[in-house]
CSV table of C-alpha atoms and ligand atoms in Angstrom, one decimal:
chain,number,residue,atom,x,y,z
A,1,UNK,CA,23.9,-4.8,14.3
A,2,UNK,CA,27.1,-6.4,12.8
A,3,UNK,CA,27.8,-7.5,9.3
A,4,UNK,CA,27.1,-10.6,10.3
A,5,UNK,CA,23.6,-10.6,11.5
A,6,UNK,CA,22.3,-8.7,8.3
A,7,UNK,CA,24.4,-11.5,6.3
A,8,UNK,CA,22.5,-14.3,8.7
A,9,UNK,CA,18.9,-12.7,8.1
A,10,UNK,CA,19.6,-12.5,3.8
A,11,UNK,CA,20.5,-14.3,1.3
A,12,UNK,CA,22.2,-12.6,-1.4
A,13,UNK,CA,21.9,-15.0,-4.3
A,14,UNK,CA,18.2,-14.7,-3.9
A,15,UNK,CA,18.3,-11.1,-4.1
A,16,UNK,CA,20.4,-11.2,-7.2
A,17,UNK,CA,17.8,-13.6,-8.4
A,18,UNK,CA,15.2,-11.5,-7.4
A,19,UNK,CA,17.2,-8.4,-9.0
A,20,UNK,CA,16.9,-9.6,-12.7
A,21,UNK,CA,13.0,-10.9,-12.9
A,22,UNK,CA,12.4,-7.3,-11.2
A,23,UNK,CA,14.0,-5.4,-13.9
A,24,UNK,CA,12.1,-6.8,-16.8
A,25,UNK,CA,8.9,-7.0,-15.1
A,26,UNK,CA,8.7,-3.3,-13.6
A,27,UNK,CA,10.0,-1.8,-17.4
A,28,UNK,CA,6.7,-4.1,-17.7
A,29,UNK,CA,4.5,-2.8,-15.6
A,30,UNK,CA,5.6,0.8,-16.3
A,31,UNK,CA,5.0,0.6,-20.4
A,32,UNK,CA,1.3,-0.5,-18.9
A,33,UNK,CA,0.4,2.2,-17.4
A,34,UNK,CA,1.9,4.3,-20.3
A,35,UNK,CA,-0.4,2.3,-22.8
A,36,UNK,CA,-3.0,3.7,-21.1
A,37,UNK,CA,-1.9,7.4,-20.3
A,38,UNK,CA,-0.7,7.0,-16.4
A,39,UNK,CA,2.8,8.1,-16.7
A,40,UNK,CA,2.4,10.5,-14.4
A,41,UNK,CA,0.7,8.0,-11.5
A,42,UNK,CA,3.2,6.7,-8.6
A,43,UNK,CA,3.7,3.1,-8.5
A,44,UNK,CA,3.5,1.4,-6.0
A,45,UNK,CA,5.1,-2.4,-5.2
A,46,UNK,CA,3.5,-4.6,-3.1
A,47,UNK,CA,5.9,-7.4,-2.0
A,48,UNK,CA,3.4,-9.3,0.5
A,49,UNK,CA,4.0,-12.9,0.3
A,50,UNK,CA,7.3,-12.4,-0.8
A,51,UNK,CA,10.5,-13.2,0.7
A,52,UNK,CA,12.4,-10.4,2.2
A,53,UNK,CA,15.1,-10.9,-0.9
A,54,UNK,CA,12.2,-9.4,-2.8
A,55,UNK,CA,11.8,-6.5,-1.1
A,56,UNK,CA,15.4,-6.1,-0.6
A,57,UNK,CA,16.0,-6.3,-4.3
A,58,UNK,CA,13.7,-3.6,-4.9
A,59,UNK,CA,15.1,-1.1,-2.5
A,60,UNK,CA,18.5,-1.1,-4.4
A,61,UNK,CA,16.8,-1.0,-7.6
A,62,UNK,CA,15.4,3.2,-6.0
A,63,UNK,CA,11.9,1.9,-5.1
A,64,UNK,CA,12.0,2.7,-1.6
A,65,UNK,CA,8.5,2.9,-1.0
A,66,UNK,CA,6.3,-0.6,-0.7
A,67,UNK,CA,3.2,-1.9,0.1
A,68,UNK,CA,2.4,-4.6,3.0
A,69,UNK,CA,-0.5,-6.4,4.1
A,70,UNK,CA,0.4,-8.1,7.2
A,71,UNK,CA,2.0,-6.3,10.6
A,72,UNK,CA,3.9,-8.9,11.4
A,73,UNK,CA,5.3,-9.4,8.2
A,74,UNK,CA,6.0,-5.8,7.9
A,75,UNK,CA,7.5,-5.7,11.3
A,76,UNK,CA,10.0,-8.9,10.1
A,77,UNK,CA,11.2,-7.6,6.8
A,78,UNK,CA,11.7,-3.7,7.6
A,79,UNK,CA,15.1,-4.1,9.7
A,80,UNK,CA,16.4,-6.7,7.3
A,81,UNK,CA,15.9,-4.6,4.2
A,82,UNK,CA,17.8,-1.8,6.5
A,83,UNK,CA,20.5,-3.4,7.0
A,84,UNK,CA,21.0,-5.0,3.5
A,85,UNK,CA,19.8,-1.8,1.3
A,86,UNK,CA,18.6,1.0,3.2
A,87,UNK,CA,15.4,2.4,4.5
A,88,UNK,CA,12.1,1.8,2.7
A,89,UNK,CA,8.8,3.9,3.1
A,90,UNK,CA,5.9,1.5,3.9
A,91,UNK,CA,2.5,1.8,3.0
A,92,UNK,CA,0.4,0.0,5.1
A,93,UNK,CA,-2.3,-1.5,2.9
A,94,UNK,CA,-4.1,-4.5,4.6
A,95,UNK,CA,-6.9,-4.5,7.2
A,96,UNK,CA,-5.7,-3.1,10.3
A,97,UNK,CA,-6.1,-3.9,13.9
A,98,UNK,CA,-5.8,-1.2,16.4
A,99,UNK,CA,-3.5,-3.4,18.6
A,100,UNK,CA,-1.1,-4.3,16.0
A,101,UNK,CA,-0.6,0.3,14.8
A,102,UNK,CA,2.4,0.0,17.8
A,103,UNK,CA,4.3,-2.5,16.2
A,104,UNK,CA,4.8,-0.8,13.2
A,105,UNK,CA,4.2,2.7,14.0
A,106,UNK,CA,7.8,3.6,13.1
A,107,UNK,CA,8.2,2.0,9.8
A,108,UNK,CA,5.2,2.7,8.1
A,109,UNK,CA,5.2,6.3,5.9
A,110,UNK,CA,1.5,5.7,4.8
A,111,UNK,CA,-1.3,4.5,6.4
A,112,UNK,CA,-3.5,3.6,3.5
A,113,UNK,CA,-6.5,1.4,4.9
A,114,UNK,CA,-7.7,3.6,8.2
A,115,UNK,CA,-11.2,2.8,7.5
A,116,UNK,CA,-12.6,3.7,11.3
A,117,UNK,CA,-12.2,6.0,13.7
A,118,UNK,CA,-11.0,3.4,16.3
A,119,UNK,CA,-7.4,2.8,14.3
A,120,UNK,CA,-7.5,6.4,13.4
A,121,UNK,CA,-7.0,7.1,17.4
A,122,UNK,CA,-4.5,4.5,17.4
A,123,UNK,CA,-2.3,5.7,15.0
A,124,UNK,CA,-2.6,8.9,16.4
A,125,UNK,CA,-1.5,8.4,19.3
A,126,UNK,CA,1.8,6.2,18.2
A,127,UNK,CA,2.6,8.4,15.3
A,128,UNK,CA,1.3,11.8,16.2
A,129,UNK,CA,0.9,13.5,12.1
A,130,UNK,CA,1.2,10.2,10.4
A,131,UNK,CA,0.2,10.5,6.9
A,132,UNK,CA,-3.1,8.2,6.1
A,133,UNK,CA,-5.3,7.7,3.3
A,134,UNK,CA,-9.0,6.4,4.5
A,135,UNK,CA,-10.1,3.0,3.2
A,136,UNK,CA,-13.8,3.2,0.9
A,137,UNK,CA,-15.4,-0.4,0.5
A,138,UNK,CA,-16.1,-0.1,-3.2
A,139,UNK,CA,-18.1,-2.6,-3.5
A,140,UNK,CA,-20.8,-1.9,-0.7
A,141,UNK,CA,-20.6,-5.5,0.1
A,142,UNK,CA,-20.5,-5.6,3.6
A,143,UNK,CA,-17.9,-8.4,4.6
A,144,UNK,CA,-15.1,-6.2,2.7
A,145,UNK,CA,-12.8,-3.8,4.1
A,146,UNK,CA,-13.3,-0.3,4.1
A,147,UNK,CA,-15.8,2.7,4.8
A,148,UNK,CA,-18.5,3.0,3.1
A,149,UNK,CA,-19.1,5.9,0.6
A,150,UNK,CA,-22.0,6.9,2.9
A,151,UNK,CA,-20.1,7.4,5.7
A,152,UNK,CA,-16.6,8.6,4.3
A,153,UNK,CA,-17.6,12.4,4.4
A,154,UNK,CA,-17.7,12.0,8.2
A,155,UNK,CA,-14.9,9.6,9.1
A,156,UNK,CA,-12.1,11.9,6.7
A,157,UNK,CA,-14.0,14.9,9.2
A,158,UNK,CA,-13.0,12.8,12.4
A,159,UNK,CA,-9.6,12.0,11.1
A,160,UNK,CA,-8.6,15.4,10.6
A,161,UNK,CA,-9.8,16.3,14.1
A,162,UNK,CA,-7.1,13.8,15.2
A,163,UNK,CA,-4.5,15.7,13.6
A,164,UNK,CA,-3.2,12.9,10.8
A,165,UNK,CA,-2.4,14.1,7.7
A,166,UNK,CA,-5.3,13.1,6.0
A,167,UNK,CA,-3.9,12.8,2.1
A,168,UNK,CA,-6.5,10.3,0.1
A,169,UNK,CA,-8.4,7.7,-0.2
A,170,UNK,CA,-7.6,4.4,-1.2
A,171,UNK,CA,-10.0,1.4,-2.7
A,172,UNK,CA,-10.0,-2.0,-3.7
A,173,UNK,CA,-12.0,-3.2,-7.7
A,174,UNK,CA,-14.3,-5.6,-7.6
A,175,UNK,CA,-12.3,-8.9,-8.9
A,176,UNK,CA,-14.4,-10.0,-11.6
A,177,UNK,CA,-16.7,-7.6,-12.2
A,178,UNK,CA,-15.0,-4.8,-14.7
A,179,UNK,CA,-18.0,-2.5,-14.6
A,180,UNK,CA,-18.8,-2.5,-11.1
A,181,UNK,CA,-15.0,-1.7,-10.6
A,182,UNK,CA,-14.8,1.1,-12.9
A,183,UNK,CA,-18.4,2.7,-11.4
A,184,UNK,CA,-16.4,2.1,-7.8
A,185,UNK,CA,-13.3,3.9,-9.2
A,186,UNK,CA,-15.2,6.9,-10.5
A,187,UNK,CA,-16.9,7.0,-7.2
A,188,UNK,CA,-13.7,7.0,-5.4
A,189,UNK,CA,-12.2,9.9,-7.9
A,190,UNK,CA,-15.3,12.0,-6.8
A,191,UNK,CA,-15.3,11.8,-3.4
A,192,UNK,CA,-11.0,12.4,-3.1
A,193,UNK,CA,-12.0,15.7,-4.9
A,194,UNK,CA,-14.9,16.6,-3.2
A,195,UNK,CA,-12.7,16.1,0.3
A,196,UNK,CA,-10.1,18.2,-1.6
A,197,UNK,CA,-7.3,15.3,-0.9
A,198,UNK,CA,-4.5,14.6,-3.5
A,199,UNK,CA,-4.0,10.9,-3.8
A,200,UNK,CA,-6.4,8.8,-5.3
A,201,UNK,CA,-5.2,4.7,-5.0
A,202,UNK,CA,-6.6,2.7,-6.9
A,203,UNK,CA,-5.7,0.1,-9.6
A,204,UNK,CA,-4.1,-3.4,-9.0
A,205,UNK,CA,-2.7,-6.1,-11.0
A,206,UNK,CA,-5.9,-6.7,-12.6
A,207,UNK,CA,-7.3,-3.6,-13.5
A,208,UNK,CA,-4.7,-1.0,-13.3
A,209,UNK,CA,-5.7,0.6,-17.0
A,210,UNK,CA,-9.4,1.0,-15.3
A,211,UNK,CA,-8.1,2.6,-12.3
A,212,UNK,CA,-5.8,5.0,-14.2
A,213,UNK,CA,-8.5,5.7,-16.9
A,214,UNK,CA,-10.3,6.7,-13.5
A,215,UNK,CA,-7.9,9.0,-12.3
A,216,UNK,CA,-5.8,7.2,-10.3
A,217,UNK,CA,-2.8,8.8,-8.6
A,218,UNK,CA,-1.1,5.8,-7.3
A,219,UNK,CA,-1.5,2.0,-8.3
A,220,UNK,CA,-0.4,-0.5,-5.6
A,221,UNK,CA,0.9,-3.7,-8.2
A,222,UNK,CA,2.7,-6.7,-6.5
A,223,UNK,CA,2.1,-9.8,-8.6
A,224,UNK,CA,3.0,-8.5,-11.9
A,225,UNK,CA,5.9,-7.0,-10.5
A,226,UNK,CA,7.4,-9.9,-7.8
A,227,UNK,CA,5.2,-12.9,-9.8
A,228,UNK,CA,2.8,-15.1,-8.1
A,229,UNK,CA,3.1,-15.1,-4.2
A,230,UNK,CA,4.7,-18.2,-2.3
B,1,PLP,C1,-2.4,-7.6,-2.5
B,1,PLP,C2,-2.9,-6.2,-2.7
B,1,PLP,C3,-2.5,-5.4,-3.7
B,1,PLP,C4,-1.6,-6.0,-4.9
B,1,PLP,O1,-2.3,-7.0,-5.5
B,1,PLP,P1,-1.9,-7.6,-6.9
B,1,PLP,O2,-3.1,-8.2,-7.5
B,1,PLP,O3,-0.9,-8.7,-6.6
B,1,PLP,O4,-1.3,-6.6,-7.8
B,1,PLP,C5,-2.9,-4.1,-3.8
B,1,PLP,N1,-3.7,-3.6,-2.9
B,1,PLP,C6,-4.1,-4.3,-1.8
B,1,PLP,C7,-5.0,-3.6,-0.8
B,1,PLP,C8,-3.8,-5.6,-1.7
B,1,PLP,O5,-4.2,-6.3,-0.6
């Protein structure tokens, strides 16, 4: 692409907007998760529901790993953050449909929400050794995402088999509930060490201090980092 076509698919004063609300609010987010002891845990940004500008913004600040929910969002905004700032790892975070893996095979670095065999396949077959982290339903309530703890044993099994890298597990707290979530994280911590993985993510905006006190590797934060989503 030309200089031009990255200018027509960016706006830079929006990213310099974007560049100043970032800095404050990731020193932010950061001395949270010191107040509670997770220095050590990666952060990760989520900028779904964000403009591009956001996510662009980000990349030149050195976070060049974030989270997305949507394929075709993902698909949209990874060649325009290219070409304005450079490459950015995505994790894949949001419920996942086998037919959509292709699209977005070669941007994502982490898969983090495999939560059935049947995507599992997929993704090994467009990205032969992607790294993934299986999906748990914390919450046991059927209508949400994920695997459920009953069954995770045998689907982390079957994704091995396929050859992925198999690296964690990844959950979502139960929004209001604060001792559900924190049962739901412990849970989670078990079963990543009883699988012998290494990540453990867990821990949003609103309960990233549970999640770390949990043992959380890697919190996924996007509106206290990029604000409310448009
Ligand atoms: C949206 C989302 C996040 C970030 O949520 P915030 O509450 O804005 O921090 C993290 N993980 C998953 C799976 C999400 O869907």
């Amino acid at each position: 692409m030309s200089e031009n076509d990255h200018e027509a698919s960016h706006d830079e004063a929006e990213v310099a907007r974007r560049h100043d609300g970032l800095v404050a609010r990731l020193q932010a987010v950061r001395d949270r998760m010191a107040a509670c002891g997770g220095s050590g845990v990666a952060l990760l940004p989520v900028s779904k529901g964000h403009r591009v500008e956001a996510a662009i913004a980000a990349r030149r600040m050195g976070l060049d790993q974030l989270g997305e929910n949507y394929a075709q969002e993902l698909a949209a905004k990874a060649p325009v953050v290219v070409g304005a700032a450079a490459r950015v790892g995505w994790h894949f975070i949001g419920q996942l449909q086998s037919n959509k893996v292709r699209m977005i095979a070669d941007d994502v670095h982490t898969w983090q929400s495999v939560d059935r065999l049947k995507v599992g396949k997929e993704i090994a077959k467009r990205a032969p050794g992607a790294r993934i982290f299986a999906q748990v339903n914390l919450s046991e309530e059927s209508q949400k995402a994920g695997c459920s703890f009953e069954d995770i044993d045998d689907l982390v099994r079957a994704l091995r088999e396929l050859d992925l890298d198999v690296a964690g597990l990844m959950g979502v707290g139960a929004a209001a509930d604060q001792d559900a979530t924190a049962a739901g994280f412990a849970r989670l911590r078990a079963a990543v060490d009883r699988l012998d993985l290494i990540e453990c993510s867990m821990g949003m905006t609103a309960d990233l201090e549970l999640a770390i006190r949990e043992g959380s590797t890697m919190v996924r934060v996007g509106s206290d980092l990029f604000g409310p989503r448009e």
